[in-house]
Amino acid sequence: ADEVGQRVYGEMMGALAGWDSKGRWDAIHGAGMQDDAGPTVFDGILAGEIPADVVYEDEHVLAFRDIAPVAPTHVLLIPKRRGGLTQLQRASAEHKGILGHLLAVGVPAVVQAEGL
């Protein structure tokens, strides 16, 4: 690599490291989202490794019957892309799009599919 390329690379990496150390990525939608949680049973279902009785599916969500229902109709609705949302308590403003889709699209689709 040439001298100018090395200098530009060093400046860029230094600037990016500065942003990271100051938490500035967090202000950019989705950029600060970390997903360091281990695999869940839901990841196995989404990967097709664990069978599921699917009620509804679109590009963003999957709805399936619970294997141990506690109600006559017990359907779980999960996002297909985790994006740090492995538990509802981890939800943040960055998740409002998928949470809105779950409620505004997924729930009505499940209601219709189940005849509720």
Short mmCIF file of N, CA, C and O in Angstrom, two decimals:
data_model
loop_
_atom_site.label_atom_id
_atom_site.label_comp_id
_atom_site.label_asym_id
_atom_site.label_seq_id
_atom_site.Cartn_x
_atom_site.Cartn_y
_atom_site.Cartn_z
N ALA A 1 0.85 -1.19 0.00
CA ALA A 1 0.00 0.00 0.00
C ALA A 1 0.89 1.24 0.00
O ALA A 1 1.98 1.25 0.58
N ASP A 2 0.38 2.27 -0.62
CA ASP A 2 1.19 3.49 -0.67
C ASP A 2 1.05 4.30 0.61
O ASP A 2 0.18 4.05 1.44
N GLU A 3 1.91 5.28 0.74
CA GLU A 3 1.97 6.10 1.95
C GLU A 3 0.67 6.87 2.19
O GLU A 3 0.17 6.94 3.32
N VAL A 4 0.09 7.44 1.14
CA VAL A 4 -1.16 8.21 1.28
C VAL A 4 -2.29 7.29 1.71
O VAL A 4 -3.08 7.62 2.60
N GLY A 5 -2.38 6.12 1.10
CA GLY A 5 -3.42 5.16 1.46
C GLY A 5 -3.32 4.74 2.91
O GLY A 5 -4.32 4.63 3.63
N GLN A 6 -2.11 4.51 3.38
CA GLN A 6 -1.90 4.13 4.77
C GLN A 6 -2.31 5.26 5.71
O GLN A 6 -2.92 5.02 6.75
N ARG A 7 -1.98 6.50 5.34
CA ARG A 7 -2.34 7.65 6.18
C ARG A 7 -3.86 7.81 6.25
O ARG A 7 -4.42 7.99 7.34
N VAL A 8 -4.53 7.71 5.10
CA VAL A 8 -5.99 7.85 5.08
C VAL A 8 -6.64 6.74 5.89
O VAL A 8 -7.55 6.98 6.69
N TYR A 9 -6.15 5.53 5.72
CA TYR A 9 -6.68 4.39 6.48
C TYR A 9 -6.52 4.64 7.99
O TYR A 9 -7.46 4.44 8.76
N GLY A 10 -5.35 5.09 8.39
CA GLY A 10 -5.10 5.36 9.80
C GLY A 10 -6.01 6.45 10.36
O GLY A 10 -6.53 6.33 11.47
N GLU A 11 -6.24 7.50 9.57
CA GLU A 11 -7.12 8.58 10.01
C GLU A 11 -8.56 8.08 10.15
O GLU A 11 -9.25 8.41 11.12
N MET A 12 -9.01 7.30 9.18
CA MET A 12 -10.38 6.78 9.23
C MET A 12 -10.58 5.86 10.43
O MET A 12 -11.56 5.96 11.15
N MET A 13 -9.63 4.95 10.63
CA MET A 13 -9.75 4.02 11.75
C MET A 13 -9.69 4.76 13.09
O MET A 13 -10.41 4.41 14.02
N GLY A 14 -8.86 5.79 13.17
CA GLY A 14 -8.80 6.59 14.39
C GLY A 14 -10.11 7.31 14.66
O GLY A 14 -10.58 7.35 15.80
N ALA A 15 -10.70 7.87 13.61
CA ALA A 15 -11.98 8.57 13.77
C ALA A 15 -13.07 7.60 14.19
O ALA A 15 -13.88 7.90 15.08
N LEU A 16 -13.12 6.43 13.56
CA LEU A 16 -14.14 5.44 13.92
C LEU A 16 -13.96 4.95 15.35
O LEU A 16 -14.94 4.78 16.09
N ALA A 17 -12.73 4.76 15.77
CA ALA A 17 -12.47 4.34 17.15
C ALA A 17 -12.91 5.43 18.13
O ALA A 17 -13.44 5.14 19.21
N GLY A 18 -12.70 6.69 17.76
CA GLY A 18 -13.15 7.80 18.60
C GLY A 18 -14.66 7.81 18.76
O GLY A 18 -15.18 8.02 19.85
N TRP A 19 -15.37 7.59 17.66
CA TRP A 19 -16.84 7.52 17.72
C TRP A 19 -17.27 6.38 18.64
O TRP A 19 -18.17 6.54 19.45
N ASP A 20 -16.61 5.24 18.49
CA ASP A 20 -16.97 4.07 19.29
C ASP A 20 -16.73 4.34 20.78
O ASP A 20 -17.58 4.06 21.61
N SER A 21 -15.59 4.93 21.13
CA SER A 21 -15.27 5.16 22.54
C SER A 21 -16.18 6.19 23.18
O SER A 21 -16.39 6.17 24.39
N LYS A 22 -16.75 7.09 22.39
CA LYS A 22 -17.65 8.12 22.92
C LYS A 22 -19.13 7.72 22.83
O LYS A 22 -20.01 8.49 23.21
N GLY A 23 -19.40 6.51 22.32
CA GLY A 23 -20.78 6.06 22.21
C GLY A 23 -21.59 6.78 21.15
O GLY A 23 -22.82 6.76 21.18
N ARG A 24 -20.94 7.42 20.19
CA ARG A 24 -21.65 8.21 19.19
C ARG A 24 -22.44 7.36 18.22
O ARG A 24 -23.37 7.82 17.59
N TRP A 25 -22.06 6.08 18.05
CA TRP A 25 -22.81 5.20 17.15
C TRP A 25 -24.23 5.00 17.66
O TRP A 25 -25.16 4.74 16.88
N ASP A 26 -24.43 5.09 18.97
CA ASP A 26 -25.75 4.85 19.56
C ASP A 26 -26.79 5.84 19.05
O ASP A 26 -27.98 5.54 19.05
N ALA A 27 -26.35 7.01 18.61
CA ALA A 27 -27.28 8.01 18.13
C ALA A 27 -27.73 7.73 16.69
O ALA A 27 -28.67 8.35 16.21
N ILE A 28 -27.07 6.81 16.02
CA ILE A 28 -27.42 6.47 14.65
C ILE A 28 -28.32 5.25 14.68
O ILE A 28 -27.95 4.21 15.23
N HIS A 29 -29.49 5.34 14.08
CA HIS A 29 -30.48 4.27 14.12
C HIS A 29 -29.87 2.91 13.78
O HIS A 29 -29.36 2.72 12.70
N GLY A 30 -29.93 2.00 14.72
CA GLY A 30 -29.48 0.64 14.50
C GLY A 30 -27.99 0.42 14.63
O GLY A 30 -27.55 -0.71 14.78
N ALA A 31 -27.19 1.46 14.54
CA ALA A 31 -25.74 1.28 14.53
C ALA A 31 -25.21 0.85 15.89
O ALA A 31 -24.22 0.13 15.96
N GLY A 32 -25.83 1.26 16.97
CA GLY A 32 -25.32 0.92 18.28
C GLY A 32 -25.90 -0.36 18.84
O GLY A 32 -25.57 -0.77 19.94
N MET A 33 -26.77 -0.99 18.06
CA MET A 33 -27.44 -2.19 18.54
C MET A 33 -26.47 -3.37 18.59
O MET A 33 -25.87 -3.71 17.59
N GLN A 34 -26.29 -3.94 19.73
CA GLN A 34 -25.44 -5.10 19.89
C GLN A 34 -26.31 -6.31 20.19
O GLN A 34 -27.25 -6.22 20.95
N ASP A 35 -25.99 -7.41 19.59
CA ASP A 35 -26.72 -8.65 19.85
C ASP A 35 -25.70 -9.71 20.24
O ASP A 35 -25.18 -10.42 19.39
N ASP A 36 -25.41 -9.75 21.52
CA ASP A 36 -24.40 -10.69 21.99
C ASP A 36 -25.03 -11.86 22.76
O ASP A 36 -24.32 -12.67 23.35
N ALA A 37 -26.36 -11.97 22.71
CA ALA A 37 -27.04 -13.06 23.38
C ALA A 37 -26.82 -14.36 22.60
O ALA A 37 -26.70 -14.34 21.37
N GLY A 38 -26.79 -15.45 23.31
CA GLY A 38 -26.62 -16.74 22.66
C GLY A 38 -27.87 -17.16 21.91
O GLY A 38 -28.91 -16.50 21.97
N PRO A 39 -27.76 -18.24 21.17
CA PRO A 39 -28.91 -18.74 20.40
C PRO A 39 -30.07 -19.11 21.33
O PRO A 39 -29.86 -19.56 22.46
N THR A 40 -31.27 -18.91 20.83
CA THR A 40 -32.48 -19.27 21.58
C THR A 40 -33.23 -20.35 20.84
O THR A 40 -32.93 -20.66 19.68
N VAL A 41 -34.23 -20.91 21.47
CA VAL A 41 -35.08 -21.91 20.81
C VAL A 41 -35.76 -21.29 19.59
O VAL A 41 -35.98 -21.96 18.57
N PHE A 42 -36.03 -19.99 19.65
CA PHE A 42 -36.67 -19.31 18.53
C PHE A 42 -35.75 -19.24 17.32
O PHE A 42 -36.20 -19.33 16.18
N ASP A 43 -34.45 -19.10 17.55
CA ASP A 43 -33.49 -19.13 16.44
C ASP A 43 -33.55 -20.50 15.75
O ASP A 43 -33.46 -20.59 14.53
N GLY A 44 -33.67 -21.56 16.54
CA GLY A 44 -33.79 -22.91 15.98
C GLY A 44 -35.04 -23.08 15.16
O GLY A 44 -35.03 -23.73 14.11
N ILE A 45 -36.14 -22.49 15.61
CA ILE A 45 -37.40 -22.55 14.85
C ILE A 45 -37.25 -21.80 13.54
O ILE A 45 -37.63 -22.29 12.47
N LEU A 46 -36.68 -20.59 13.61
CA LEU A 46 -36.51 -19.79 12.40
C LEU A 46 -35.56 -20.46 11.40
O LEU A 46 -35.76 -20.34 10.19
N ALA A 47 -34.58 -21.20 11.89
CA ALA A 47 -33.63 -21.88 11.02
C ALA A 47 -34.19 -23.19 10.46
O ALA A 47 -33.57 -23.83 9.63
N GLY A 48 -35.38 -23.58 10.95
CA GLY A 48 -35.97 -24.83 10.49
C GLY A 48 -35.42 -26.06 11.18
O GLY A 48 -35.72 -27.19 10.80
N GLU A 49 -34.62 -25.85 12.22
CA GLU A 49 -34.03 -26.96 12.96
C GLU A 49 -35.02 -27.56 13.96
O GLU A 49 -34.88 -28.71 14.36
N ILE A 50 -35.98 -26.75 14.39
CA ILE A 50 -37.02 -27.18 15.32
C ILE A 50 -38.35 -26.99 14.62
O ILE A 50 -38.64 -25.89 14.13
N PRO A 51 -39.17 -28.04 14.53
CA PRO A 51 -40.45 -27.90 13.83
C PRO A 51 -41.41 -26.98 14.57
O PRO A 51 -41.36 -26.86 15.80
N ALA A 52 -42.27 -26.32 13.79
CA ALA A 52 -43.26 -25.42 14.38
C ALA A 52 -44.55 -25.52 13.56
O ALA A 52 -44.51 -25.71 12.34
N ASP A 53 -45.67 -25.38 14.25
CA ASP A 53 -46.99 -25.34 13.60
C ASP A 53 -47.27 -23.88 13.27
O ASP A 53 -47.81 -23.13 14.08
N VAL A 54 -46.88 -23.47 12.07
CA VAL A 54 -46.95 -22.07 11.67
C VAL A 54 -48.39 -21.64 11.39
O VAL A 54 -49.12 -22.31 10.67
N VAL A 55 -48.75 -20.50 11.96
CA VAL A 55 -50.08 -19.91 11.77
C VAL A 55 -50.01 -18.77 10.76
O VAL A 55 -50.90 -18.59 9.94
N TYR A 56 -48.93 -18.00 10.81
CA TYR A 56 -48.75 -16.86 9.91
C TYR A 56 -47.26 -16.60 9.75
O TYR A 56 -46.47 -16.79 10.68
N GLU A 57 -46.91 -16.14 8.53
CA GLU A 57 -45.52 -15.79 8.28
C GLU A 57 -45.48 -14.74 7.18
O GLU A 57 -46.21 -14.81 6.21
N ASP A 58 -44.62 -13.75 7.36
CA ASP A 58 -44.30 -12.81 6.30
C ASP A 58 -42.80 -12.56 6.35
O ASP A 58 -42.08 -13.28 7.05
N GLU A 59 -42.32 -11.58 5.63
CA GLU A 59 -40.88 -11.37 5.57
C GLU A 59 -40.27 -10.91 6.89
O GLU A 59 -39.06 -11.03 7.09
N HIS A 60 -41.10 -10.43 7.82
CA HIS A 60 -40.58 -9.87 9.07
C HIS A 60 -40.88 -10.70 10.31
O HIS A 60 -40.15 -10.60 11.30
N VAL A 61 -41.97 -11.46 10.30
CA VAL A 61 -42.41 -12.16 11.51
C VAL A 61 -42.82 -13.60 11.22
O VAL A 61 -43.14 -13.95 10.09
N LEU A 62 -42.82 -14.39 12.28
CA LEU A 62 -43.31 -15.76 12.23
C LEU A 62 -44.22 -15.97 13.42
O LEU A 62 -43.87 -15.63 14.55
N ALA A 63 -45.40 -16.52 13.17
CA ALA A 63 -46.35 -16.84 14.23
C ALA A 63 -46.59 -18.35 14.22
O ALA A 63 -46.81 -18.94 13.16
N PHE A 64 -46.54 -18.96 15.38
CA PHE A 64 -46.70 -20.41 15.47
C PHE A 64 -47.35 -20.78 16.80
O PHE A 64 -47.29 -20.02 17.77
N ARG A 65 -47.97 -21.96 16.83
CA ARG A 65 -48.65 -22.42 18.04
C ARG A 65 -47.62 -22.82 19.09
O ARG A 65 -46.60 -23.44 18.79
N ASP A 66 -47.92 -22.47 20.35
CA ASP A 66 -47.06 -22.85 21.47
C ASP A 66 -47.14 -24.35 21.67
O ASP A 66 -48.22 -24.94 21.55
N ILE A 67 -46.02 -25.00 21.98
CA ILE A 67 -46.03 -26.45 22.19
C ILE A 67 -46.61 -26.85 23.55
O ILE A 67 -46.93 -28.00 23.77
N ALA A 68 -46.73 -25.87 24.46
CA ALA A 68 -47.33 -26.12 25.77
C ALA A 68 -48.36 -25.03 26.04
O ALA A 68 -48.16 -24.18 26.92
N PRO A 69 -49.45 -25.02 25.29
CA PRO A 69 -50.43 -23.92 25.41
C PRO A 69 -51.07 -23.85 26.79
O PRO A 69 -51.30 -24.87 27.43
N VAL A 70 -51.34 -22.62 27.21
CA VAL A 70 -52.05 -22.39 28.48
C VAL A 70 -53.40 -21.72 28.22
O VAL A 70 -54.03 -21.26 29.15
N ALA A 71 -53.79 -21.71 26.96
CA ALA A 71 -55.09 -21.16 26.56
C ALA A 71 -55.54 -21.94 25.33
O ALA A 71 -54.72 -22.56 24.64
N PRO A 72 -56.83 -21.92 25.03
CA PRO A 72 -57.31 -22.64 23.84
C PRO A 72 -56.59 -22.22 22.54
O PRO A 72 -56.31 -23.05 21.69
N THR A 73 -56.29 -20.94 22.43
CA THR A 73 -55.48 -20.45 21.32
C THR A 73 -54.26 -19.78 21.92
O THR A 73 -54.37 -18.76 22.60
N HIS A 74 -53.09 -20.37 21.70
CA HIS A 74 -51.84 -19.83 22.26
C HIS A 74 -50.82 -19.80 21.14
O HIS A 74 -50.20 -20.81 20.80
N VAL A 75 -50.67 -18.62 20.54
CA VAL A 75 -49.78 -18.44 19.40
C VAL A 75 -48.68 -17.47 19.79
O VAL A 75 -48.92 -16.44 20.39
N LEU A 76 -47.46 -17.82 19.42
CA LEU A 76 -46.30 -16.96 19.65
C LEU A 76 -45.98 -16.24 18.35
O LEU A 76 -46.00 -16.83 17.28
N LEU A 77 -45.67 -14.96 18.46
CA LEU A 77 -45.36 -14.12 17.31
C LEU A 77 -43.97 -13.53 17.54
O LEU A 77 -43.77 -12.81 18.51
N ILE A 78 -43.02 -13.87 16.67
CA ILE A 78 -41.64 -13.44 16.88
C ILE A 78 -41.08 -12.75 15.63
O ILE A 78 -41.49 -13.06 14.51
N PRO A 79 -40.13 -11.84 15.84
CA PRO A 79 -39.47 -11.23 14.67
C PRO A 79 -38.51 -12.24 14.05
O PRO A 79 -37.91 -13.05 14.75
N LYS A 80 -38.35 -12.17 12.74
CA LYS A 80 -37.43 -13.07 12.06
C LYS A 80 -35.98 -12.63 12.21
O LYS A 80 -35.08 -13.44 12.13
N ARG A 81 -35.76 -11.36 12.42
CA ARG A 81 -34.41 -10.84 12.62
C ARG A 81 -34.31 -10.35 14.06
O ARG A 81 -35.06 -9.49 14.48
N ARG A 82 -33.38 -10.91 14.81
CA ARG A 82 -33.28 -10.59 16.24
C ARG A 82 -32.93 -9.13 16.48
O ARG A 82 -33.60 -8.46 17.25
N GLY A 83 -31.86 -8.66 15.92
CA GLY A 83 -31.44 -7.28 16.10
C GLY A 83 -31.38 -6.85 17.55
O GLY A 83 -31.74 -5.73 17.88
N GLY A 84 -30.94 -7.74 18.43
CA GLY A 84 -30.84 -7.41 19.85
C GLY A 84 -32.13 -7.61 20.63
O GLY A 84 -32.17 -7.45 21.83
N LEU A 85 -33.20 -7.99 19.94
CA LEU A 85 -34.50 -8.13 20.59
C LEU A 85 -34.75 -9.59 20.94
O LEU A 85 -35.64 -10.24 20.42
N THR A 86 -33.93 -10.12 21.84
CA THR A 86 -34.06 -11.50 22.26
C THR A 86 -35.04 -11.64 23.42
O THR A 86 -35.46 -12.75 23.74
N GLN A 87 -35.36 -10.54 24.04
CA GLN A 87 -36.36 -10.48 25.11
C GLN A 87 -37.06 -9.14 24.99
O GLN A 87 -36.44 -8.14 24.62
N LEU A 88 -38.34 -9.10 25.33
CA LEU A 88 -39.08 -7.85 25.22
C LEU A 88 -38.47 -6.76 26.10
O LEU A 88 -38.47 -5.58 25.75
N GLN A 89 -37.88 -7.15 27.22
CA GLN A 89 -37.26 -6.16 28.11
C GLN A 89 -36.06 -5.47 27.46
O GLN A 89 -35.60 -4.43 27.93
N ARG A 90 -35.54 -6.02 26.37
CA ARG A 90 -34.43 -5.40 25.65
C ARG A 90 -34.90 -4.44 24.56
O ARG A 90 -34.10 -3.87 23.83
N ALA A 91 -36.21 -4.27 24.42
CA ALA A 91 -36.74 -3.39 23.39
C ALA A 91 -36.32 -1.94 23.63
O ALA A 91 -36.24 -1.48 24.77
N SER A 92 -36.04 -1.26 22.53
CA SER A 92 -35.67 0.15 22.60
C SER A 92 -36.35 0.86 21.43
O SER A 92 -37.04 0.25 20.62
N ALA A 93 -36.12 2.16 21.33
CA ALA A 93 -36.70 2.94 20.24
C ALA A 93 -36.27 2.38 18.88
O ALA A 93 -37.01 2.50 17.91
N GLU A 94 -35.11 1.77 18.81
CA GLU A 94 -34.64 1.19 17.55
C GLU A 94 -35.52 0.05 17.07
O GLU A 94 -35.48 -0.32 15.90
N HIS A 95 -36.31 -0.53 17.95
CA HIS A 95 -37.15 -1.68 17.62
C HIS A 95 -38.59 -1.29 17.28
O HIS A 95 -39.42 -2.16 17.04
N LYS A 96 -38.89 0.00 17.25
CA LYS A 96 -40.30 0.39 17.08
C LYS A 96 -40.88 -0.09 15.76
O LYS A 96 -42.06 -0.42 15.69
N GLY A 97 -40.08 -0.18 14.72
CA GLY A 97 -40.59 -0.66 13.43
C GLY A 97 -41.06 -2.09 13.49
O GLY A 97 -42.18 -2.40 13.07
N ILE A 98 -40.24 -2.98 14.03
CA ILE A 98 -40.63 -4.39 14.09
C ILE A 98 -41.72 -4.61 15.12
O ILE A 98 -42.63 -5.41 14.91
N LEU A 99 -41.68 -3.89 16.24
CA LEU A 99 -42.74 -4.04 17.23
C LEU A 99 -44.07 -3.56 16.67
O LEU A 99 -45.12 -4.19 16.88
N GLY A 100 -44.05 -2.47 15.92
CA GLY A 100 -45.26 -1.99 15.26
C GLY A 100 -45.79 -3.00 14.26
O GLY A 100 -46.98 -3.24 14.17
N HIS A 101 -44.89 -3.62 13.51
CA HIS A 101 -45.29 -4.63 12.53
C HIS A 101 -45.90 -5.84 13.22
O HIS A 101 -46.91 -6.38 12.77
N LEU A 102 -45.30 -6.26 14.33
CA LEU A 102 -45.85 -7.38 15.09
C LEU A 102 -47.29 -7.10 15.50
O LEU A 102 -48.16 -7.96 15.35
N LEU A 103 -47.52 -5.88 16.02
CA LEU A 103 -48.85 -5.54 16.52
C LEU A 103 -49.85 -5.17 15.43
O LEU A 103 -51.01 -5.57 15.48
N ALA A 104 -49.41 -4.40 14.43
CA ALA A 104 -50.34 -3.88 13.42
C ALA A 104 -50.59 -4.85 12.27
O ALA A 104 -51.64 -4.78 11.64
N VAL A 105 -49.64 -5.73 12.00
CA VAL A 105 -49.79 -6.67 10.88
C VAL A 105 -49.89 -8.11 11.39
O VAL A 105 -50.81 -8.84 11.02
N GLY A 106 -48.95 -8.50 12.23
CA GLY A 106 -48.92 -9.88 12.71
C GLY A 106 -50.12 -10.30 13.52
O GLY A 106 -50.73 -11.34 13.27
N VAL A 107 -50.49 -9.50 14.51
CA VAL A 107 -51.62 -9.85 15.37
C VAL A 107 -52.92 -9.97 14.58
O VAL A 107 -53.62 -10.98 14.69
N PRO A 108 -53.29 -8.98 13.74
CA PRO A 108 -54.51 -9.13 12.95
C PRO A 108 -54.47 -10.37 12.03
O PRO A 108 -55.49 -11.02 11.83
N ALA A 109 -53.31 -10.68 11.48
CA ALA A 109 -53.20 -11.85 10.61
C ALA A 109 -53.43 -13.14 11.40
O ALA A 109 -54.10 -14.06 10.90
N VAL A 110 -52.92 -13.20 12.61
CA VAL A 110 -53.14 -14.38 13.47
C VAL A 110 -54.61 -14.46 13.85
O VAL A 110 -55.21 -15.55 13.82
N VAL A 111 -55.20 -13.35 14.22
CA VAL A 111 -56.62 -13.32 14.59
C VAL A 111 -57.47 -13.86 13.44
O VAL A 111 -58.35 -14.69 13.62
N GLN A 112 -57.16 -13.40 12.23
CA GLN A 112 -57.92 -13.85 11.06
C GLN A 112 -57.67 -15.34 10.79
O GLN A 112 -58.61 -16.10 10.55
N ALA A 113 -56.41 -15.76 10.83
CA ALA A 113 -56.08 -17.16 10.56
C ALA A 113 -56.72 -18.11 11.57
O ALA A 113 -57.11 -19.22 11.21
N GLU A 114 -56.84 -17.65 12.80
CA GLU A 114 -57.41 -18.50 13.85
C GLU A 114 -58.93 -18.32 14.01
O GLU A 114 -59.54 -18.99 14.83
N GLY A 115 -59.50 -17.40 13.26
CA GLY A 115 -60.95 -17.17 13.34
C GLY A 115 -61.39 -16.60 14.68
O GLY A 115 -62.47 -16.92 15.16
N LEU A 116 -60.57 -15.75 15.24
CA LEU A 116 -60.88 -15.17 16.56
C LEU A 116 -61.68 -13.88 16.43
O LEU A 116 -61.62 -13.18 15.49
#
